[in-house]
mmCIF file of C-alpha atoms in Angstrom:
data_model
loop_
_atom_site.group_PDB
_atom_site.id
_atom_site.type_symbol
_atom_site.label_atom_id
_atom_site.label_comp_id
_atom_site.label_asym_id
_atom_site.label_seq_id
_atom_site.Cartn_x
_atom_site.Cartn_y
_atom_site.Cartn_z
ATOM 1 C CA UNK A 1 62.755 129.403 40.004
ATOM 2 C CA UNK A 2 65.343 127.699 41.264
ATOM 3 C CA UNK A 3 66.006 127.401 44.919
ATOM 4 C CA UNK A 4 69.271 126.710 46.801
ATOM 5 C CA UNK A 5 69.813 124.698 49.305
ATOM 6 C CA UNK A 6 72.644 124.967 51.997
ATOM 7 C CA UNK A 7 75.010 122.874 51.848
ATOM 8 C CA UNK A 8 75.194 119.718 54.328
ATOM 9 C CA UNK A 9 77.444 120.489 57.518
ATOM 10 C CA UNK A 10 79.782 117.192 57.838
ATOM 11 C CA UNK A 11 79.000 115.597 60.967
ATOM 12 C CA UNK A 12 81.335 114.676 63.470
ATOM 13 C CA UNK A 13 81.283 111.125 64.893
ATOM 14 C CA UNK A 14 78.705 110.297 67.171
ATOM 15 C CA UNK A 15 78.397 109.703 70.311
ATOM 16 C CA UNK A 16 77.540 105.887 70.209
ATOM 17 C CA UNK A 17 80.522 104.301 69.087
ATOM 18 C CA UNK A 18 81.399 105.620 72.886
ATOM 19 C CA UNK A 19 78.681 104.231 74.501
ATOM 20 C CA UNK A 20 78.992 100.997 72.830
ATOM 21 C CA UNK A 21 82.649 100.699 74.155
ATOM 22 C CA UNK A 22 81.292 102.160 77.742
ATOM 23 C CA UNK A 23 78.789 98.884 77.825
ATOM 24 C CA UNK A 24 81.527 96.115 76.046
ATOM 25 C CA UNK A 25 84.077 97.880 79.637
ATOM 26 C CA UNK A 26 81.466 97.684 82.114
ATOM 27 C CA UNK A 27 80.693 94.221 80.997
ATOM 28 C CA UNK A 28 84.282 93.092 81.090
ATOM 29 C CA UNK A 29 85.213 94.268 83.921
ATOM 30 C CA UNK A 30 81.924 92.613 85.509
ATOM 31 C CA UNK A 31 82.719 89.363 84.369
ATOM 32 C CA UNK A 32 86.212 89.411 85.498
ATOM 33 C CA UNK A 33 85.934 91.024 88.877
ATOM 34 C CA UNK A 34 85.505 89.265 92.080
ATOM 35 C CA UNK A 35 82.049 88.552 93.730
ATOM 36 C CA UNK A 36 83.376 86.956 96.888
ATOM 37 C CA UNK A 37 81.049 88.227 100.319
ATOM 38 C CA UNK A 38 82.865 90.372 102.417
ATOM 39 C CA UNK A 39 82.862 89.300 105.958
ATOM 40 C CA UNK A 40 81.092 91.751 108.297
ATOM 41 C CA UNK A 41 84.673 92.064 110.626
ATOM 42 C CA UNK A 42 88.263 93.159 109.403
ATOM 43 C CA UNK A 43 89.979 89.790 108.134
ATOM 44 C CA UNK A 44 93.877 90.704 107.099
ATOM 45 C CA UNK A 45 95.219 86.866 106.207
ATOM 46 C CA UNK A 46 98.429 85.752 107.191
ATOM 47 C CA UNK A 47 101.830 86.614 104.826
ATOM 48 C CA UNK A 48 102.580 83.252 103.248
ATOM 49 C CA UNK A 49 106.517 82.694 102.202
ATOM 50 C CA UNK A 50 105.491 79.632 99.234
ATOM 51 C CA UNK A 51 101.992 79.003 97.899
ATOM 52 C CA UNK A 52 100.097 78.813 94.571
ATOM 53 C CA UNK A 53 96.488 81.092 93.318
ATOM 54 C CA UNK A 54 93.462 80.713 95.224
ATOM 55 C CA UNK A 55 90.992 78.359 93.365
ATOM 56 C CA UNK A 56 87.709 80.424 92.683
ATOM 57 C CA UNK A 57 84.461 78.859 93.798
ATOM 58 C CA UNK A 58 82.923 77.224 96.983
ATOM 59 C CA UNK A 59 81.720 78.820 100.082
ATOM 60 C CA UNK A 60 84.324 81.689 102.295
ATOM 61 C CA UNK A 61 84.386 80.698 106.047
ATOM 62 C CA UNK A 62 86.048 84.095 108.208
ATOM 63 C CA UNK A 63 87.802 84.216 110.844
ATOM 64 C CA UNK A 64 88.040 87.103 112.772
ATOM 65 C CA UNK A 65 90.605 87.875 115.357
ATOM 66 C CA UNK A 66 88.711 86.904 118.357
ATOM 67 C CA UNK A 67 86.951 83.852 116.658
ATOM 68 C CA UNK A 68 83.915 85.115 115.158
ATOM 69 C CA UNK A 69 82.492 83.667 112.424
ATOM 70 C CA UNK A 70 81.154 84.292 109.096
ATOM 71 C CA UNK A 71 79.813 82.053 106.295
ATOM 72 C CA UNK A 72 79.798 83.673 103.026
ATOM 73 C CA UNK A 73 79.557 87.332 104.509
ATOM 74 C CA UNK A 74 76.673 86.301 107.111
ATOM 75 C CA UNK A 75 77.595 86.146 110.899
ATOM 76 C CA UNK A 76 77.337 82.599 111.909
ATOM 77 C CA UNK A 77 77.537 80.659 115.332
ATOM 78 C CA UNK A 78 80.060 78.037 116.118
ATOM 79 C CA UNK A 79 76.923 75.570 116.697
ATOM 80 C CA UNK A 80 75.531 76.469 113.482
ATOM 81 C CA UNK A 81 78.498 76.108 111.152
ATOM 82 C CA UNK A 82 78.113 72.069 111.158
ATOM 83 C CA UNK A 83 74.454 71.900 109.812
ATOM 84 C CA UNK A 84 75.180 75.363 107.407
ATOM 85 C CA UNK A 85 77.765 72.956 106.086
ATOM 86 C CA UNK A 86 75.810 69.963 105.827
ATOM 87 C CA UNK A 87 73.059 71.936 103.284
ATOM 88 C CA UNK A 88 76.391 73.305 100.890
ATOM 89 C CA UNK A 89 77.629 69.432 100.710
ATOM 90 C CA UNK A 90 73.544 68.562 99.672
ATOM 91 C CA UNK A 91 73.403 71.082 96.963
ATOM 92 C CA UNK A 92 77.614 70.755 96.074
ATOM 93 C CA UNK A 93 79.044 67.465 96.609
ATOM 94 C CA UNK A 94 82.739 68.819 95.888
ATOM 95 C CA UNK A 95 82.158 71.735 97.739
ATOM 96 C CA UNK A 96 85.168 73.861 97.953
ATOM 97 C CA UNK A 97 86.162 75.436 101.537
ATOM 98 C CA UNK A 98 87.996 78.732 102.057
ATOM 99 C CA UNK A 99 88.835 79.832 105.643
ATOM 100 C CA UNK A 100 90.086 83.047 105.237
ATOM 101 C CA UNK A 101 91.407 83.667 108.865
ATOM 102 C CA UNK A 102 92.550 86.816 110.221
ATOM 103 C CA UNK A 103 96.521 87.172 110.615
ATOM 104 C CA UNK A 104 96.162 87.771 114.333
ATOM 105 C CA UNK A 105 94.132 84.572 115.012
ATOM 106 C CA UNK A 106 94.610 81.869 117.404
ATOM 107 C CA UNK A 107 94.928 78.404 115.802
ATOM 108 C CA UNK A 108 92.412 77.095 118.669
ATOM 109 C CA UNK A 109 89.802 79.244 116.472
ATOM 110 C CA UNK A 110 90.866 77.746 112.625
ATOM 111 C CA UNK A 111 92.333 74.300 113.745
ATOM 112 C CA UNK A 112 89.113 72.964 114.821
ATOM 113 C CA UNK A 113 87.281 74.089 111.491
ATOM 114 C CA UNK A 114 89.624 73.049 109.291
ATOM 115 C CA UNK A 115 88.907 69.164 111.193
ATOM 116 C CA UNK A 116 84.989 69.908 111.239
ATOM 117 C CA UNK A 117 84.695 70.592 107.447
ATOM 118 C CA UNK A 118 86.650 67.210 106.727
ATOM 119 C CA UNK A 119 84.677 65.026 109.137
ATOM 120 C CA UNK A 120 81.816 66.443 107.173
ATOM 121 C CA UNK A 121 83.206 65.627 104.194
ATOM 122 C CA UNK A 122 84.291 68.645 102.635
ATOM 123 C CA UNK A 123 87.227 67.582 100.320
ATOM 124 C CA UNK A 124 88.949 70.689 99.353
ATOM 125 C CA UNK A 125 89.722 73.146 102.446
ATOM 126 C CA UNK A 126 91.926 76.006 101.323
ATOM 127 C CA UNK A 127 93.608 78.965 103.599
ATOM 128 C CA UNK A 128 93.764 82.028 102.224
ATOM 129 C CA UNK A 129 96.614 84.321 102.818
ATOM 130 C CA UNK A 130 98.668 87.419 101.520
ATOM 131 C CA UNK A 131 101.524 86.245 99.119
ATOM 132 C CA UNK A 132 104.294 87.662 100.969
ATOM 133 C CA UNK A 133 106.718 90.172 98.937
ATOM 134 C CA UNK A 134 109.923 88.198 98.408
ATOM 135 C CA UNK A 135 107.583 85.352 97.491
ATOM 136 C CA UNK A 136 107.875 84.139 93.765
ATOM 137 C CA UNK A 137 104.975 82.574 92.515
ATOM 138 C CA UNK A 138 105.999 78.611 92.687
ATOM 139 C CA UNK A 139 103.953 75.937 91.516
#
């Protein structure tokens, strides 16, 4: 006796070709997304009219409207910025300063940082602000 079988159904593609490409998108967009800290106030940076791309790496230093500070998302005193600066230049001897100021400011709260992180030795200090819209991107 003979016995039939029934035929095999052709099965559709599966499901992992999918997840493969889910993984290979959530790993590219890890890799090319930001990681900066946040600041723990509001910091909206000043329109600039000229200016070039913000180098990546070193340690953020806000500024928020009234003057508080924060290193690298923490709050952080005035009195304690010079020493917190001191350990980044042990472990990073071309450490790389942002001060990413808020637009409304006063210059009596980033002028004297900006002159603290180069008596310290910091050789790079970069301000971050908001390419403005009639601003070309110049060299």
């Amino acid at each position: 006796m003979k016995l039939n079988r029934a035929p095999r159904a052709q099965h559709s593609e599966t499901i992992i070709a999918l997840i493969d490409v889910v993984f290979f998108l959530l790993v590219f967009f890890m890799l090319i997304g930001r990681m900066d800290a946040t600041a723990p106030f509001d910091v909206v940076p000043p329109i600039a009219d000229t200016g070039r791309d913000m180098p990546a790496g070193g340690a953020t230093l806000a500024v928020s409207r009234n003057g508080a500070l924060a290193l690298d998302g923490a709050d952080i005193a005035r009195d304690d910025l010079d020493p917190a600066l001191a350990s980044f230049l042990a472990r990073d001897a071309d450490l790389r300063l942002r001060i990413n100021a808020h637009r409304d400011a006063e210059l009596r709260h980033v002028l004297p940082l900006v002159a603290m992180a180069e008596a310290r030795g910091v050789k790079d200090v970069v301000l971050v602000v908001t390419p403005g819209a009639d601003a070309g991107h110049r060299p």
